[in-house]
Amino acid sequence: MKRSEVNEIMRAADDFIRSFGFRLPPFAYWSPDEMRRRRLEIAGIPDARLGWDITDYALGRFATKGLFLFTLRNGSEADLRAGGGMCYAEKIMISRQDQVSPMHRHVVKAEDIINRGGATLALKLYNSDAEGQIDLSTDVTFATDGVRRTQGPGEVLRLAPGESVTLLPGNWHAFWGEGGDVLIGEVSTVNNDLTDNIFAEPLGRFSDIEEDEPPLHLLVSDYPKWLAT
Ligand SMILES: [Fe+2]
């Protein structure tokens, strides 16, 4: 993706998020220079990989395969292993109409995917088989806001604003906005996007960026290069 496209998506996402009365934290609006200048004081941000995350899954077709994410908080994998402390994470995301987040599962992360407002959030769901591959034959049982539900393999679950689904490790899922753009919440166990996304097809978790203008704000994937000491 071009940096100019990333900047434009940031502006549009901020407008969309604000239209629901939701606000991003202060560090969302810091410039790359400010982050670099304060990098010792703010090390908790890159360490937890908090912030802007715009991906086209390295496919170059953001409108049809992509996702806007902002990681608001993210705990510690050591705490999660120890069974106490900051074991949680939260993201706000936007799936545009018919913009697919491709089929994937997590090894560690359990997540509630929440329709926070806008259009319908559609999710296609499968179980894992014994090898961890997509199980095309078994029914999928899951909870939506505490209500147990079962549907056939690959059937589409539709969530209206206010509704959510709990996805456990091993639940294969792909999702998109249906009939319009959707503001999505994610409340989960600690999140590691470097290691904990298994995709059904070969693709990348982050975008390759072509620098055609300066970044408005850094992406999480920019931190290693831009905030290097
Ligand atoms: Fe997921």
CSV table of N, CA and C in Angstrom, one decimal, residues 105-164:
chain,number,residue,atom,x,y,z
A,105,ARG,N,-7.5,-18.6,12.2
A,105,ARG,CA,-7.7,-19.0,13.6
A,105,ARG,C,-6.6,-18.5,14.4
A,106,HIS,N,-6.8,-18.6,15.8
A,106,HIS,CA,-5.7,-18.3,16.7
A,106,HIS,C,-5.4,-19.5,17.5
A,107,VAL,N,-4.1,-19.6,18.0
A,107,VAL,CA,-3.7,-20.7,18.8
A,107,VAL,C,-3.9,-20.4,20.3
A,108,VAL,N,-3.7,-19.2,20.7
A,108,VAL,CA,-3.8,-18.8,22.1
A,108,VAL,C,-5.0,-17.9,22.4
A,109,LYS,N,-5.2,-17.0,21.5
A,109,LYS,CA,-6.2,-15.9,21.8
A,109,LYS,C,-7.7,-16.4,21.7
A,110,ALA,N,-8.4,-16.1,22.8
A,110,ALA,CA,-9.9,-16.1,22.8
A,110,ALA,C,-10.4,-14.7,22.6
A,111,GLU,N,-11.4,-14.5,21.7
A,111,GLU,CA,-11.8,-13.1,21.5
A,111,GLU,C,-13.3,-13.0,21.3
A,112,ASP,N,-13.8,-12.0,21.9
A,112,ASP,CA,-15.2,-11.6,21.6
A,112,ASP,C,-15.2,-10.6,20.5
A,113,ILE,N,-15.9,-10.8,19.4
A,113,ILE,CA,-16.0,-9.9,18.3
A,113,ILE,C,-17.4,-9.3,18.4
A,114,ILE,N,-17.4,-7.9,18.5
A,114,ILE,CA,-18.6,-7.2,18.9
A,114,ILE,C,-19.0,-6.2,17.8
A,115,ASN,N,-20.2,-6.3,17.3
A,115,ASN,CA,-20.7,-5.2,16.4
A,115,ASN,C,-21.0,-4.0,17.3
A,116,ARG,N,-20.2,-3.0,17.2
A,116,ARG,CA,-20.3,-1.7,18.0
A,116,ARG,C,-21.2,-0.7,17.3
A,117,GLY,N,-21.6,-0.9,16.0
A,117,GLY,CA,-22.5,0.0,15.3
A,117,GLY,C,-22.2,0.0,13.8
A,118,GLY,N,-23.2,0.5,13.1
A,118,GLY,CA,-23.1,0.6,11.6
A,118,GLY,C,-24.0,-0.5,11.0
A,119,ALA,N,-23.5,-1.2,10.1
A,119,ALA,CA,-24.2,-2.2,9.3
A,119,ALA,C,-24.1,-3.6,10.0
A,120,THR,N,-24.4,-4.6,9.3
A,120,THR,CA,-24.4,-6.0,9.8
A,120,THR,C,-23.0,-6.5,9.7
A,121,LEU,N,-22.6,-7.2,10.8
A,121,LEU,CA,-21.3,-7.9,10.7
A,121,LEU,C,-21.5,-9.4,10.4
A,122,ALA,N,-20.9,-9.8,9.3
A,122,ALA,CA,-21.1,-11.2,8.9
A,122,ALA,C,-19.8,-12.0,9.2
A,123,LEU,N,-20.0,-13.2,9.8
A,123,LEU,CA,-18.8,-14.0,10.1
A,123,LEU,C,-19.1,-15.5,9.5
A,124,LYS,N,-18.1,-16.0,8.8
A,124,LYS,CA,-18.2,-17.4,8.4
A,124,LYS,C,-17.4,-18.2,9.3
A,125,LEU,N,-17.9,-19.3,9.9
A,125,LEU,CA,-17.3,-20.0,11.0
A,125,LEU,C,-17.1,-21.5,10.6
A,126,TYR,N,-16.0,-22.1,11.0
A,126,TYR,CA,-15.7,-23.5,11.0
A,126,TYR,C,-15.0,-24.0,12.2
A,127,ASN,N,-15.1,-25.2,12.6
A,127,ASN,CA,-14.2,-25.8,13.6
A,127,ASN,C,-12.9,-26.2,13.0
A,128,SER,N,-11.9,-26.5,13.8
A,128,SER,CA,-10.6,-27.1,13.4
A,128,SER,C,-10.8,-28.7,13.4
A,129,ASP,N,-10.1,-29.3,12.5
A,129,ASP,CA,-10.1,-30.8,12.6
A,129,ASP,C,-8.9,-31.2,13.5
A,130,ALA,N,-8.6,-32.5,13.6
A,130,ALA,CA,-7.5,-32.9,14.5
A,130,ALA,C,-6.2,-32.3,14.1
A,131,GLU,N,-6.0,-32.0,12.9
A,131,GLU,CA,-4.7,-31.4,12.4
A,131,GLU,C,-4.7,-29.9,12.5
A,132,GLY,N,-5.8,-29.3,12.9
A,132,GLY,CA,-5.9,-27.8,13.0
A,132,GLY,C,-6.4,-27.2,11.7
A,133,GLN,N,-6.6,-28.0,10.7
A,133,GLN,CA,-7.1,-27.5,9.4
A,133,GLN,C,-8.7,-27.3,9.5
A,134,ILE,N,-9.2,-26.6,8.5
A,134,ILE,CA,-10.6,-26.3,8.5
A,134,ILE,C,-11.4,-27.6,8.4
A,135,ASP,N,-12.3,-27.8,9.3
A,135,ASP,CA,-13.2,-29.0,9.4
A,135,ASP,C,-14.5,-28.7,8.6
A,136,LEU,N,-14.6,-29.3,7.4
A,136,LEU,CA,-15.7,-29.0,6.5
A,136,LEU,C,-17.0,-29.8,6.9
A,137,SER,N,-16.9,-30.6,7.9
A,137,SER,CA,-18.0,-31.6,8.1
A,137,SER,C,-18.7,-31.4,9.4
A,138,THR,N,-18.1,-30.7,10.4
A,138,THR,CA,-18.8,-30.7,11.7
A,138,THR,C,-19.5,-29.4,12.0
A,139,ASP,N,-20.6,-29.5,12.7
A,139,ASP,CA,-21.3,-28.3,13.1
A,139,ASP,C,-20.5,-27.4,14.1
A,140,VAL,N,-20.7,-26.1,14.1
A,140,VAL,CA,-19.9,-25.2,14.9
A,140,VAL,C,-20.9,-24.7,16.1
A,141,THR,N,-20.4,-24.9,17.3
A,141,THR,CA,-21.2,-24.4,18.4
A,141,THR,C,-20.4,-23.3,19.1
A,142,PHE,N,-21.1,-22.2,19.4
A,142,PHE,CA,-20.4,-21.0,19.9
A,142,PHE,C,-21.5,-20.2,20.7
A,143,ALA,N,-21.0,-19.2,21.4
A,143,ALA,CA,-21.9,-18.4,22.2
A,143,ALA,C,-22.0,-17.0,21.6
A,144,THR,N,-23.2,-16.5,21.5
A,144,THR,CA,-23.5,-15.1,21.2
A,144,THR,C,-24.1,-14.4,22.4
A,145,ASP,N,-23.3,-13.5,23.0
A,145,ASP,CA,-23.8,-12.8,24.2
A,145,ASP,C,-24.5,-13.8,25.2
A,146,GLY,N,-23.7,-14.9,25.5
A,146,GLY,CA,-24.1,-15.8,26.5
A,146,GLY,C,-25.1,-16.9,26.0
A,147,VAL,N,-25.6,-16.8,24.8
A,147,VAL,CA,-26.6,-17.7,24.3
A,147,VAL,C,-25.9,-18.8,23.4
A,148,ARG,N,-26.0,-20.0,23.7
A,148,ARG,CA,-25.3,-21.1,22.9
A,148,ARG,C,-26.1,-21.3,21.6
A,149,ARG,N,-25.3,-21.3,20.5
A,149,ARG,CA,-25.9,-21.5,19.2
A,149,ARG,C,-25.1,-22.6,18.4
A,150,THR,N,-25.7,-23.2,17.5
A,150,THR,CA,-25.0,-24.2,16.6
A,150,THR,C,-25.5,-24.0,15.2
A,151,GLN,N,-24.5,-23.9,14.3
A,151,GLN,CA,-24.8,-23.8,12.9
A,151,GLN,C,-23.9,-24.7,12.1
A,152,GLY,N,-24.3,-24.9,10.8
A,152,GLY,CA,-23.5,-25.9,10.0
A,152,GLY,C,-22.1,-25.3,9.6
A,153,PRO,N,-21.2,-26.2,9.2
A,153,PRO,CA,-19.9,-25.7,8.8
A,153,PRO,C,-19.9,-24.7,7.7
A,154,GLY,N,-19.2,-23.6,7.9
A,154,GLY,CA,-19.2,-22.6,6.8
A,154,GLY,C,-20.4,-21.7,6.7
A,155,GLU,N,-21.4,-21.9,7.6
A,155,GLU,CA,-22.6,-21.0,7.6
A,155,GLU,C,-22.2,-19.7,8.1
A,156,VAL,N,-23.0,-18.7,7.6
A,156,VAL,CA,-22.6,-17.3,8.0
A,156,VAL,C,-23.5,-16.8,9.2
A,157,LEU,N,-22.8,-16.3,10.2
A,157,LEU,CA,-23.5,-15.7,11.4
A,157,LEU,C,-23.6,-14.2,11.1
A,158,ARG,N,-24.7,-13.7,11.3
A,158,ARG,CA,-24.9,-12.2,11.1
A,158,ARG,C,-25.2,-11.6,12.5
A,159,LEU,N,-24.4,-10.6,12.8
A,159,LEU,CA,-24.5,-9.8,14.1
A,159,LEU,C,-25.0,-8.4,13.8
A,160,ALA,N,-26.1,-8.0,14.4
A,160,ALA,CA,-26.6,-6.6,14.3
A,160,ALA,C,-25.8,-5.8,15.4
A,161,PRO,N,-25.9,-4.5,15.2
A,161,PRO,CA,-25.3,-3.6,16.2
A,161,PRO,C,-25.7,-4.0,17.7
A,162,GLY,N,-24.7,-4.1,18.5
A,162,GLY,CA,-24.9,-4.6,19.9
A,162,GLY,C,-24.7,-6.0,20.2
A,163,GLU,N,-24.7,-6.8,19.1
A,163,GLU,CA,-24.5,-8.3,19.3
A,163,GLU,C,-23.0,-8.6,19.2
A,164,SER,N,-22.6,-9.7,19.8
A,164,SER,CA,-21.2,-10.2,19.8
A,164,SER,C,-21.2,-11.7,19.7
